Amino acid sequence: MSKPIVAVVGRPNVGKSTLFNQIGKKRVSIVDDMPGVTRDRIYLDAEWLNHEFTIIDTGGIEFDESDHILRSMRSQAELAMEEADVILFLVDGRAGLTTSDEEVARLLRRTKKPVILAVNKIDSFEREALIYDFYSLGLGDPIPISASNAMNLGDLLDAVVAAFPAEPAEAQETDEIAIAVVGRPNVGKSSLVNRLLGEERVIVSDVPGTTRDAIDTHFTKDGAKYLLIDTAGMRRKGKITLPVERYSVMRSLRAIDRAGVVLMVINAAEGILEQDTKIAGYVHESGKGVIIVVNKWDIFPEKNDKSTLRFTDDLREKLGFLQYAPVLYTSALTGQRVERVTELVKYVAEQQSMRIKTSVLNELIRDAVSVNPPPTKKGKQLKILFVTQVSIVPPTFIIFVNDPELMHFSYLRFIENRLRESFGFEGTPIRLVVRARKEEEQ
């Protein structure tokens, strides 16, 4: 399941960015007393009581049609509200109820989304009487808070997570493999989707940005069920101009969260660009299975019998954190090797669901340690006491040691390489968690 999305909205200068930073526990949004400082939407992953969610900070909503910046800010906020599962409506208790607040409330009631009303700048119990005017907005009980000192933040977040949509239990039981197709604009994602489906299900155009939404298509091949998610092209932040494009990037990131396996599509004719590395980094951090699809291989310039080897070497160098990802050279236009995509997807899905017996794991680690003993630090040597696999998708292992501070990242990489050499895990990241354990607890 993808993370629920919470949009923080309200008129300018009510403290949205301060609240956003408090919830996210990071100073991400610029906080200033000048109205309109936050013009675009800003996203951040947050957590409350084991509920993970994505919070969106938006520019203030104003209804002045004569100012194009204010119109753009309102458009951004409306797009965020459309995408959100829960809307957090922030008002200023000190300033009292305003006409703009009433206009925003009317806008929110039309969304049919859960709305949590928070009255900010209530920094003492004596000020709580200031909330009563806001009952007239018809959005339920106002929650008094002070974003600047986190007063009553827990009650607010309790109300937010209580409004999250319930996760359908049956969705967790499906044997359908969800595939997200991601990449920069105009790398051939929609053409690849159409070729996989054998029909024109997605609009194909040479104009970058034709696909602006994530499109779901269910299909079956060779007895296996798949959900194919075509996404908008993810271009560099500085190249995003239309508000709807910023919205599309968020939908693409959500598609990755929903997927089991990601097809990362690269334009062979253009090579590996900086934005490819950024997209690959997000895919890797998400813990999803990944296949690198080098598309438009039919128009690769000056191709010879060593071109695939050279291109793969370049891929491995520039996308160093995706060493485990298989590479497939395709042409969606001609259909070259496209039939292998679902075979690889099925294989990667099996690899990321693999479980290794604890006894086999520890035998492997003992052999690895005998070949390459753990490092020492200040005269103290790292001892690996026990290893066990705790989850799949991605495969996650806990390594119990005498002192976690002695574990160097290079030795973790050595352990990961031994795991891959012995068991494969092709196409999936591996998570290694180091924890302390006394030797007598073995």
GROMACS .gro file of C-alpha atoms in nm:
model
  442
    1MET     CA    1   0.000   0.000   0.000
    2SER     CA    2   0.120   0.350  -0.074
    3LYS     CA    3   0.157   0.596   0.211
    4PRO     CA    4  -0.145   0.820   0.286
    5ILE     CA    5  -0.096   1.182   0.184
    6VAL     CA    6  -0.176   1.476   0.412
    7ALA     CA    7  -0.201   1.825   0.257
    8VAL     CA    8  -0.153   2.127   0.484
    9VAL     CA    9  -0.361   2.414   0.345
   10GLY     CA   10  -0.484   2.757   0.452
   11ARG     CA   11  -0.449   3.124   0.368
   12PRO     CA   12  -0.097   3.278   0.372
   13ASN     CA   13   0.096   3.338   0.693
   14VAL     CA   14  -0.105   3.116   0.928
   15GLY     CA   15   0.198   2.896   1.013
   16LYS     CA   16   0.166   2.611   0.763
   17SER     CA   17   0.540   2.576   0.704
   18THR     CA   18   0.617   2.588   1.078
   19LEU     CA   19   0.366   2.307   1.137
   20PHE     CA   20   0.504   2.113   0.839
   21ASN     CA   21   0.856   2.134   0.982
   22GLN     CA   22   0.737   2.025   1.328
   23ILE     CA   23   0.557   1.720   1.194
   24GLY     CA   24   0.844   1.625   0.966
   25LYS     CA   25   1.100   1.697   1.242
   26LYS     CA   26   1.313   1.867   0.977
   27ARG     CA   27   1.365   2.228   0.871
   28VAL     CA   28   1.259   2.185   0.510
   29SER     CA   29   1.015   2.468   0.436
   30ILE     CA   30   1.136   2.828   0.459
   31VAL     CA   31   0.959   2.998   0.749
   32ASP     CA   32   0.915   3.375   0.724
   33ASP     CA   33   0.662   3.633   0.838
   34MET     CA   34   0.620   3.753   0.478
   35PRO     CA   35   0.304   3.602   0.325
   36GLY     CA   36   0.358   3.385   0.018
   37VAL     CA   37   0.708   3.256   0.095
   38THR     CA   38   0.605   2.898   0.014
   39ARG     CA   39   0.486   2.905  -0.346
   40ASP     CA   40   0.527   2.543  -0.453
   41ARG     CA   41   0.427   2.223  -0.282
   42ILE     CA   42   0.696   2.056  -0.071
   43TYR     CA   43   0.680   1.687   0.023
   44LEU     CA   44   0.820   1.505   0.323
   45ASP     CA   45   0.774   1.155   0.466
   46ALA     CA   46   0.665   1.153   0.830
   47GLU     CA   47   0.551   0.903   1.093
   48TRP     CA   48   0.318   0.908   1.393
   49LEU     CA   49   0.248   0.606   1.616
   50ASN     CA   50   0.372   0.362   1.349
   51HIS     CA   51   0.161   0.528   1.080
   52GLU     CA   52   0.380   0.639   0.788
   53PHE     CA   53   0.250   0.914   0.564
   54THR     CA   54   0.361   1.186   0.322
   55ILE     CA   55   0.289   1.546   0.420
   56ILE     CA   56   0.259   1.826   0.163
   57ASP     CA   57   0.325   2.191   0.250
   58THR     CA   58   0.143   2.428   0.015
   59GLY     CA   59   0.143   2.796  -0.063
   60GLY     CA   60  -0.128   3.008   0.090
   61ILE     CA   61  -0.468   3.005  -0.078
   62GLU     CA   62  -0.576   3.350  -0.193
   63PHE     CA   63  -0.871   3.437  -0.417
   64ASP     CA   64  -0.720   3.741  -0.591
   65GLU     CA   65  -0.755   3.656  -0.963
   66SER     CA   66  -0.551   3.960  -1.072
   67ASP     CA   67  -0.219   3.826  -0.934
   68HIS     CA   68  -0.081   3.538  -1.142
   69ILE     CA   69   0.151   3.423  -0.859
   70LEU     CA   70  -0.142   3.398  -0.618
   71ARG     CA   71  -0.340   3.212  -0.884
   72SER     CA   72  -0.053   2.970  -0.930
   73MET     CA   73  -0.019   2.916  -0.553
   74ARG     CA   74  -0.390   2.842  -0.525
   75SER     CA   75  -0.365   2.601  -0.819
   76GLN     CA   76  -0.081   2.418  -0.644
   77ALA     CA   77  -0.285   2.392  -0.325
   78GLU     CA   78  -0.587   2.261  -0.515
   79LEU     CA   79  -0.376   1.994  -0.684
   80ALA     CA   80  -0.238   1.892  -0.344
   81MET     CA   81  -0.593   1.867  -0.207
   82GLU     CA   82  -0.697   1.653  -0.503
   83GLU     CA   83  -0.409   1.413  -0.434
   84ALA     CA   84  -0.447   1.410  -0.054
   85ASP     CA   85  -0.619   1.143   0.153
   86VAL     CA   86  -0.659   1.386   0.445
   87ILE     CA   87  -0.656   1.769   0.440
   88LEU     CA   88  -0.519   1.960   0.739
   89PHE     CA   89  -0.677   2.308   0.732
   90LEU     CA   90  -0.477   2.559   0.936
   91VAL     CA   91  -0.617   2.893   1.056
   92ASP     CA   92  -0.475   3.172   1.273
   93GLY     CA   93  -0.636   3.193   1.618
   94ARG     CA   94  -0.484   3.532   1.698
   95ALA     CA   95  -0.614   3.690   1.377
   96GLY     CA   96  -0.956   3.532   1.421
   97LEU     CA   97  -1.196   3.411   1.156
   98THR     CA   98  -1.151   3.589   0.822
   99THR     CA   99  -1.339   3.600   0.493
  100SER     CA  100  -1.049   3.414   0.331
  101ASP     CA  101  -1.085   3.131   0.587
  102GLU     CA  102  -1.453   3.101   0.495
  103GLU     CA  103  -1.365   3.090   0.122
  104VAL     CA  104  -1.108   2.815   0.184
  105ALA     CA  105  -1.361   2.621   0.393
  106ARG     CA  106  -1.613   2.633   0.107
  107LEU     CA  107  -1.342   2.501  -0.127
  108LEU     CA  108  -1.262   2.218   0.114
  109ARG     CA  109  -1.622   2.109   0.160
  110ARG     CA  110  -1.645   2.051  -0.217
  111THR     CA  111  -1.350   1.805  -0.209
  112LYS     CA  112  -1.547   1.545  -0.004
  113LYS     CA  113  -1.215   1.461   0.168
  114PRO     CA  114  -1.165   1.428   0.546
  115VAL     CA  115  -1.070   1.772   0.681
  116ILE     CA  116  -0.897   1.832   1.015
  117LEU     CA  117  -0.935   2.192   1.133
  118ALA     CA  118  -0.642   2.322   1.341
  119VAL     CA  119  -0.639   2.666   1.504
  120ASN     CA  120  -0.277   2.782   1.527
  121LYS     CA  121  -0.099   3.029   1.757
  122ILE     CA  122  -0.293   2.913   2.067
  123ASP     CA  123   0.019   2.903   2.285
  124SER     CA  124  -0.153   2.898   2.627
  125PHE     CA  125  -0.470   2.756   2.779
  126GLU     CA  126  -0.598   3.111   2.832
  127ARG     CA  127  -0.616   3.156   2.454
  128GLU     CA  128  -0.830   2.846   2.389
  129ALA     CA  129  -1.147   3.058   2.386
  130LEU     CA  130  -1.022   3.199   2.053
  131ILE     CA  131  -1.118   2.874   1.877
  132TYR     CA  132  -1.494   2.906   1.917
  133ASP     CA  133  -1.553   3.138   1.619
  134PHE     CA  134  -1.414   2.866   1.390
  135TYR     CA  135  -1.701   2.625   1.465
  136SER     CA  136  -1.902   2.834   1.219
  137LEU     CA  137  -1.688   2.691   0.933
  138GLY     CA  138  -1.882   2.366   0.967
  139LEU     CA  139  -1.572   2.145   0.960
  140GLY     CA  140  -1.607   1.978   1.297
  141ASP     CA  141  -1.429   2.048   1.625
  142PRO     CA  142  -1.134   2.288   1.586
  143ILE     CA  143  -0.812   2.161   1.749
  144PRO     CA  144  -0.611   2.435   1.927
  145ILE     CA  145  -0.235   2.411   1.860
  146SER     CA  146   0.084   2.612   1.864
  147ALA     CA  147   0.301   2.504   1.571
  148SER     CA  148   0.600   2.707   1.694
  149ASN     CA  149   0.631   2.515   2.024
  150ALA     CA  150   0.452   2.191   1.923
  151MET     CA  151   0.173   2.241   2.177
  152ASN     CA  152  -0.111   1.987   2.127
  153LEU     CA  153   0.066   1.843   1.823
  154GLY     CA  154  -0.001   1.489   1.946
  155ASP     CA  155  -0.378   1.542   1.959
  156LEU     CA  156  -0.368   1.689   1.609
  157LEU     CA  157  -0.174   1.395   1.465
  158ASP     CA  158  -0.404   1.149   1.642
  159ALA     CA  159  -0.695   1.307   1.456
  160VAL     CA  160  -0.503   1.302   1.126
  161VAL     CA  161  -0.408   0.932   1.136
  162ALA     CA  162  -0.761   0.838   1.253
  163ALA     CA  163  -0.891   0.985   0.927
  164PHE     CA  164  -0.660   0.774   0.706
  165PRO     CA  165  -0.841   0.534   0.470
  166ALA     CA  166  -0.847   0.174   0.592
  167GLU     CA  167  -0.610  -0.063   0.416
  168PRO     CA  168  -0.808  -0.335   0.236
  169ALA     CA  169  -0.695  -0.668   0.380
  170GLU     CA  170  -0.757  -0.850   0.056
  171ALA     CA  171  -0.507  -0.623  -0.126
  172GLN     CA  172  -0.228  -0.778   0.076
  173GLU     CA  173  -0.322  -1.132  -0.037
  174THR     CA  174  -0.315  -1.082  -0.413
  175ASP     CA  175  -0.071  -1.279  -0.628
  176GLU     CA  176  -0.067  -0.997  -0.884
  177ILE     CA  177   0.276  -0.839  -0.946
  178ALA     CA  178   0.257  -0.458  -0.960
  179ILE     CA  179   0.500  -0.305  -1.212
  180ALA     CA  180   0.577   0.069  -1.219
  181VAL     CA  181   0.728   0.204  -1.540
  182VAL     CA  182   0.938   0.511  -1.457
  183GLY     CA  183   1.199   0.732  -1.618
  184ARG     CA  184   1.267   1.072  -1.766
  185PRO     CA  185   1.022   1.221  -2.019
  186ASN     CA  186   1.032   1.082  -2.373
  187VAL     CA  187   1.232   0.766  -2.299
  188GLY     CA  188   0.954   0.550  -2.444
  189LYS     CA  189   0.760   0.443  -2.133
  190SER     CA  190   0.415   0.460  -2.293
  191SER     CA  191   0.537   0.286  -2.608
  192LEU     CA  192   0.682   0.009  -2.392
  193VAL     CA  193   0.353  -0.026  -2.202
  194ASN     CA  194   0.156  -0.048  -2.528
  195ARG     CA  195   0.394  -0.306  -2.667
  196LEU     CA  196   0.367  -0.515  -2.348
  197LEU     CA  197  -0.013  -0.498  -2.361
  198GLY     CA  198  -0.030  -0.553  -2.736
  199GLU     CA  199  -0.268  -0.260  -2.783
  200GLU     CA  200  -0.284   0.119  -2.778
  201ARG     CA  201  -0.390   0.150  -2.413
  202VAL     CA  202  -0.175   0.459  -2.343
  203ILE     CA  203  -0.137   0.776  -2.553
  204VAL     CA  204   0.201   0.778  -2.728
  205SER     CA  205   0.355   1.106  -2.841
  206ASP     CA  206   0.698   1.248  -2.918
  207VAL     CA  207   0.609   1.548  -2.702
  208PRO     CA  208   0.763   1.505  -2.355
  209GLY     CA  209   0.507   1.502  -2.076
  210THR     CA  210   0.213   1.349  -2.265
  211THR     CA  211   0.140   1.113  -1.976
  212ARG     CA  212   0.060   1.326  -1.670
  213ASP     CA  213  -0.108   1.067  -1.451
  214ALA     CA  214  -0.028   0.717  -1.329
  215ILE     CA  215  -0.238   0.476  -1.540
  216ASP     CA  216  -0.321   0.127  -1.406
  217THR     CA  217  -0.376  -0.168  -1.639
  218HIS     CA  218  -0.433  -0.528  -1.531
  219PHE     CA  219  -0.322  -0.807  -1.762
  220THR     CA  220  -0.229  -1.176  -1.760
  221LYS     CA  221   0.058  -1.342  -1.942
  222ASP     CA  222   0.168  -1.706  -1.930
  223GLY     CA  223  -0.065  -1.766  -1.636
  224ALA     CA  224   0.080  -1.483  -1.422
  225LYS     CA  225  -0.119  -1.174  -1.323
  226TYR     CA  226   0.031  -0.826  -1.350
  227LEU     CA  227  -0.069  -0.469  -1.271
  228LEU     CA  228   0.112  -0.228  -1.503
  229ILE     CA  229   0.144   0.134  -1.387
  230ASP     CA  230   0.255   0.382  -1.654
  231THR     CA  231   0.377   0.710  -1.506
  232ALA     CA  232   0.460   1.062  -1.612
  233GLY     CA  233   0.818   1.147  -1.700
  234MET     CA  234   1.018   1.267  -1.398
  235ARG     CA  235   1.220   1.566  -1.510
  236ARG     CA  236   1.461   1.780  -1.309
  237LYS     CA  237   1.300   2.018  -1.061
  238GLY     CA  238   1.435   2.323  -1.246
  239LYS     CA  239   1.273   2.200  -1.569
  240ILE     CA  240   0.925   2.162  -1.417
  241THR     CA  241   0.712   2.458  -1.515
  242LEU     CA  242   0.345   2.360  -1.525
  243PRO     CA  243   0.172   2.296  -1.189
  244VAL     CA  244   0.022   1.978  -1.331
  245GLU     CA  245   0.376   1.846  -1.395
  246ARG     CA  246   0.469   1.882  -1.028
  247TYR     CA  247   0.154   1.689  -0.950
  248SER     CA  248   0.260   1.420  -1.199
  249VAL     CA  249   0.600   1.373  -1.033
  250MET     CA  250   0.425   1.304  -0.702
  251ARG     CA  251   0.201   1.049  -0.873
  252SER     CA  252   0.513   0.882  -1.018
  253LEU     CA  253   0.672   0.855  -0.674
  254ARG     CA  254   0.350   0.707  -0.535
  255ALA     CA  255   0.349   0.457  -0.822
  256ILE     CA  256   0.696   0.340  -0.715
  257ASP     CA  257   0.568   0.301  -0.357
  258ARG     CA  258   0.277   0.089  -0.483
  259ALA     CA  259   0.489  -0.131  -0.708
  260GLY     CA  260   0.661  -0.460  -0.636
  261VAL     CA  261   0.899  -0.432  -0.932
  262VAL     CA  262   1.007  -0.111  -1.108
  263LEU     CA  263   1.105  -0.088  -1.474
  264MET     CA  264   1.349   0.200  -1.492
  265VAL     CA  265   1.353   0.306  -1.857
  266ILE     CA  266   1.658   0.481  -2.005
  267ASN     CA  267   1.686   0.632  -2.353
  268ALA     CA  268   1.974   0.450  -2.524
  269ALA     CA  269   2.027   0.729  -2.776
  270GLU     CA  270   2.075   0.990  -2.500
  271GLY     CA  271   2.277   0.779  -2.257
  272ILE     CA  272   2.269   0.799  -1.877
  273LEU     CA  273   2.194   1.153  -1.758
  274GLU     CA  274   2.197   1.310  -1.412
  275GLN     CA  275   1.819   1.278  -1.373
  276ASP     CA  276   1.847   0.904  -1.441
  277THR     CA  277   2.077   0.870  -1.140
  278LYS     CA  278   1.832   1.062  -0.918
  279ILE     CA  279   1.537   0.848  -1.022
  280ALA     CA  280   1.745   0.533  -0.973
  281GLY     CA  281   1.840   0.653  -0.627
  282TYR     CA  282   1.475   0.691  -0.526
  283VAL     CA  283   1.392   0.346  -0.664
  284HIS     CA  284   1.682   0.192  -0.471
  285GLU     CA  285   1.588   0.365  -0.145
  286SER     CA  286   1.227   0.249  -0.184
  287GLY     CA  287   1.342  -0.112  -0.147
  288LYS     CA  288   1.166  -0.228  -0.464
  289GLY     CA  289   1.281  -0.480  -0.717
  290VAL     CA  290   1.423  -0.306  -1.023
  291ILE     CA  291   1.504  -0.387  -1.386
  292ILE     CA  292   1.693  -0.134  -1.599
  293VAL     CA  293   1.534  -0.121  -1.944
  294VAL     CA  294   1.756   0.047  -2.202
  295ASN     CA  295   1.497   0.146  -2.463
  296LYS     CA  296   1.537   0.273  -2.822
  297TRP     CA  297   1.830   0.037  -2.867
  298ASP     CA  298   1.740   0.020  -3.239
  299ILE     CA  299   1.860   0.380  -3.286
  300PHE     CA  300   2.171   0.360  -3.070
  301PRO     CA  301   2.445   0.540  -3.269
  302GLU     CA  302   2.742   0.351  -3.417
  303LYS     CA  303   2.632   0.020  -3.267
  304ASN     CA  304   2.867  -0.280  -3.284
  305ASP     CA  305   2.910  -0.619  -3.114
  306LYS     CA  306   3.061  -0.456  -2.802
  307SER     CA  307   2.806  -0.177  -2.759
  308THR     CA  308   2.596  -0.357  -2.496
  309LEU     CA  309   2.906  -0.438  -2.288
  310ARG     CA  310   3.028  -0.077  -2.299
  311PHE     CA  311   2.683   0.063  -2.220
  312THR     CA  312   2.641  -0.179  -1.929
  313ASP     CA  313   2.982  -0.081  -1.791
  314ASP     CA  314   2.874   0.284  -1.811
  315LEU     CA  315   2.549   0.199  -1.633
  316ARG     CA  316   2.728   0.017  -1.352
  317GLU     CA  317   2.966   0.308  -1.306
  318LYS     CA  318   2.703   0.585  -1.303
  319LEU     CA  319   2.429   0.392  -1.122
  320GLY     CA  320   2.663   0.227  -0.875
  321PHE     CA  321   2.392   0.153  -0.617
  322LEU     CA  322   2.198  -0.057  -0.873
  323GLN     CA  323   2.472  -0.313  -0.934
  324TYR     CA  324   2.217  -0.586  -0.855
  325ALA     CA  325   1.967  -0.478  -1.124
  326PRO     CA  326   1.946  -0.683  -1.446
  327VAL     CA  327   1.977  -0.482  -1.768
  328LEU     CA  328   1.756  -0.542  -2.071
  329TYR     CA  329   1.813  -0.377  -2.411
  330THR     CA  330   1.484  -0.319  -2.593
  331SER     CA  331   1.308  -0.131  -2.867
  332ALA     CA  332   0.943  -0.062  -2.792
  333LEU     CA  333   0.907   0.056  -3.153
  334THR     CA  334   1.018  -0.273  -3.312
  335GLY     CA  335   0.933  -0.503  -3.020
  336GLN     CA  336   1.296  -0.615  -2.980
  337ARG     CA  337   1.331  -0.818  -2.655
  338VAL     CA  338   1.011  -0.669  -2.507
  339GLU     CA  339   0.873  -1.021  -2.459
  340ARG     CA  340   1.151  -1.078  -2.201
  341VAL     CA  341   1.023  -0.802  -1.971
  342THR     CA  342   0.754  -1.006  -1.795
  343GLU     CA  343   0.991  -1.305  -1.764
  344LEU     CA  344   1.242  -1.083  -1.582
  345VAL     CA  345   0.971  -0.921  -1.368
  346LYS     CA  346   0.850  -1.262  -1.252
  347TYR     CA  347   1.209  -1.371  -1.180
  348VAL     CA  348   1.288  -1.055  -0.979
  349ALA     CA  349   0.963  -1.092  -0.781
  350GLU     CA  350   1.072  -1.445  -0.687
  351GLN     CA  351   1.420  -1.323  -0.592
  352GLN     CA  352   1.290  -1.052  -0.358
  353SER     CA  353   1.058  -1.305  -0.187
  354MET     CA  354   1.334  -1.559  -0.121
  355ARG     CA  355   1.387  -1.681   0.239
  356ILE     CA  356   1.712  -1.838   0.359
  357LYS     CA  357   1.723  -2.080   0.651
  358THR     CA  358   1.900  -1.942   0.957
  359SER     CA  359   2.130  -2.245   0.978
  360VAL     CA  360   2.237  -2.201   0.614
  361LEU     CA  361   2.293  -1.828   0.668
  362ASN     CA  362   2.517  -1.874   0.968
  363GLU     CA  363   2.720  -2.144   0.795
  364LEU     CA  364   2.778  -1.902   0.506
  365ILE     CA  365   2.881  -1.621   0.743
  366ARG     CA  366   3.123  -1.848   0.930
  367ASP     CA  367   3.289  -1.939   0.600
  368ALA     CA  368   3.300  -1.572   0.495
  369VAL     CA  369   3.456  -1.466   0.827
  370SER     CA  370   3.724  -1.736   0.799
  371VAL     CA  371   3.821  -1.608   0.453
  372ASN     CA  372   3.804  -1.238   0.544
  373PRO     CA  373   3.817  -1.175   0.922
  374PRO     CA  374   3.615  -0.875   1.055
  375PRO     CA  375   3.800  -0.546   1.112
  376THR     CA  376   3.948  -0.423   1.437
  377LYS     CA  377   3.919  -0.075   1.584
  378LYS     CA  378   4.136   0.056   1.868
  379GLY     CA  379   4.248  -0.296   1.948
  380LYS     CA  380   3.894  -0.437   1.963
  381GLN     CA  381   3.775  -0.684   1.700
  382LEU     CA  382   3.427  -0.710   1.557
  383LYS     CA  383   3.262  -1.047   1.624
  384ILE     CA  384   2.961  -1.163   1.422
  385LEU     CA  385   2.760  -1.375   1.663
  386PHE     CA  386   2.443  -1.463   1.475
  387VAL     CA  387   2.257  -1.377   1.151
  388THR     CA  388   1.889  -1.424   1.070
  389GLN     CA  389   1.651  -1.315   0.796
  390VAL     CA  390   1.354  -1.121   0.937
  391SER     CA  391   1.155  -1.021   0.626
  392ILE     CA  392   1.127  -1.028   0.248
  393VAL     CA  393   1.050  -0.765  -0.022
  394PRO     CA  394   1.320  -0.652   0.024
  395PRO     CA  395   1.514  -0.936   0.190
  396THR     CA  396   1.617  -0.802   0.531
  397PHE     CA  397   1.875  -0.956   0.763
  398ILE     CA  398   1.972  -0.877   1.121
  399ILE     CA  399   2.340  -0.923   1.204
  400PHE     CA  400   2.403  -0.956   1.578
  401VAL     CA  401   2.755  -0.845   1.677
  402ASN     CA  402   2.949  -0.769   1.993
  403ASP     CA  403   2.975  -0.396   1.912
  404PRO     CA  404   2.786  -0.232   1.618
  405GLU     CA  405   3.032   0.060   1.611
  406LEU     CA  406   3.304  -0.179   1.494
  407MET     CA  407   3.109  -0.268   1.178
  408HIS     CA  408   3.251  -0.079   0.880
  409PHE     CA  409   3.036  -0.018   0.572
  410SER     CA  410   3.297  -0.194   0.356
  411TYR     CA  411   3.257  -0.513   0.561
  412LEU     CA  412   2.878  -0.490   0.526
  413ARG     CA  413   2.930  -0.468   0.152
  414PHE     CA  414   3.150  -0.779   0.171
  415ILE     CA  415   2.869  -0.966   0.352
  416GLU     CA  416   2.612  -0.850   0.098
  417ASN     CA  417   2.834  -0.965  -0.188
  418ARG     CA  418   2.869  -1.311  -0.029
  419LEU     CA  419   2.491  -1.334   0.011
  420ARG     CA  420   2.442  -1.244  -0.355
  421GLU     CA  421   2.713  -1.484  -0.473
  422SER     CA  422   2.552  -1.771  -0.281
  423PHE     CA  423   2.178  -1.705  -0.322
  424GLY     CA  424   2.135  -1.457  -0.607
  425PHE     CA  425   1.888  -1.190  -0.492
  426GLU     CA  426   1.912  -1.050  -0.845
  427GLY     CA  427   1.711  -0.736  -0.905
  428THR     CA  428   1.639  -0.662  -0.539
  429PRO     CA  429   1.815  -0.452  -0.276
  430ILE     CA  430   1.922  -0.624   0.045
  431ARG     CA  431   1.878  -0.461   0.387
  432LEU     CA  432   2.142  -0.540   0.652
  433VAL     CA  433   2.063  -0.429   1.008
  434VAL     CA  434   2.342  -0.446   1.270
  435ARG     CA  435   2.248  -0.495   1.635
  436ALA     CA  436   2.438  -0.552   1.958
  437ARG     CA  437   2.422  -0.884   2.137
  438LYS     CA  438   2.624  -1.024   2.427
  439GLU     CA  439   2.832  -1.328   2.342
  440GLU     CA  440   2.671  -1.533   2.620
  441GLU     CA  441   2.330  -1.477   2.454
  442GLN     CA  442   2.425  -1.687   2.151
   0.00000   0.00000   0.00000
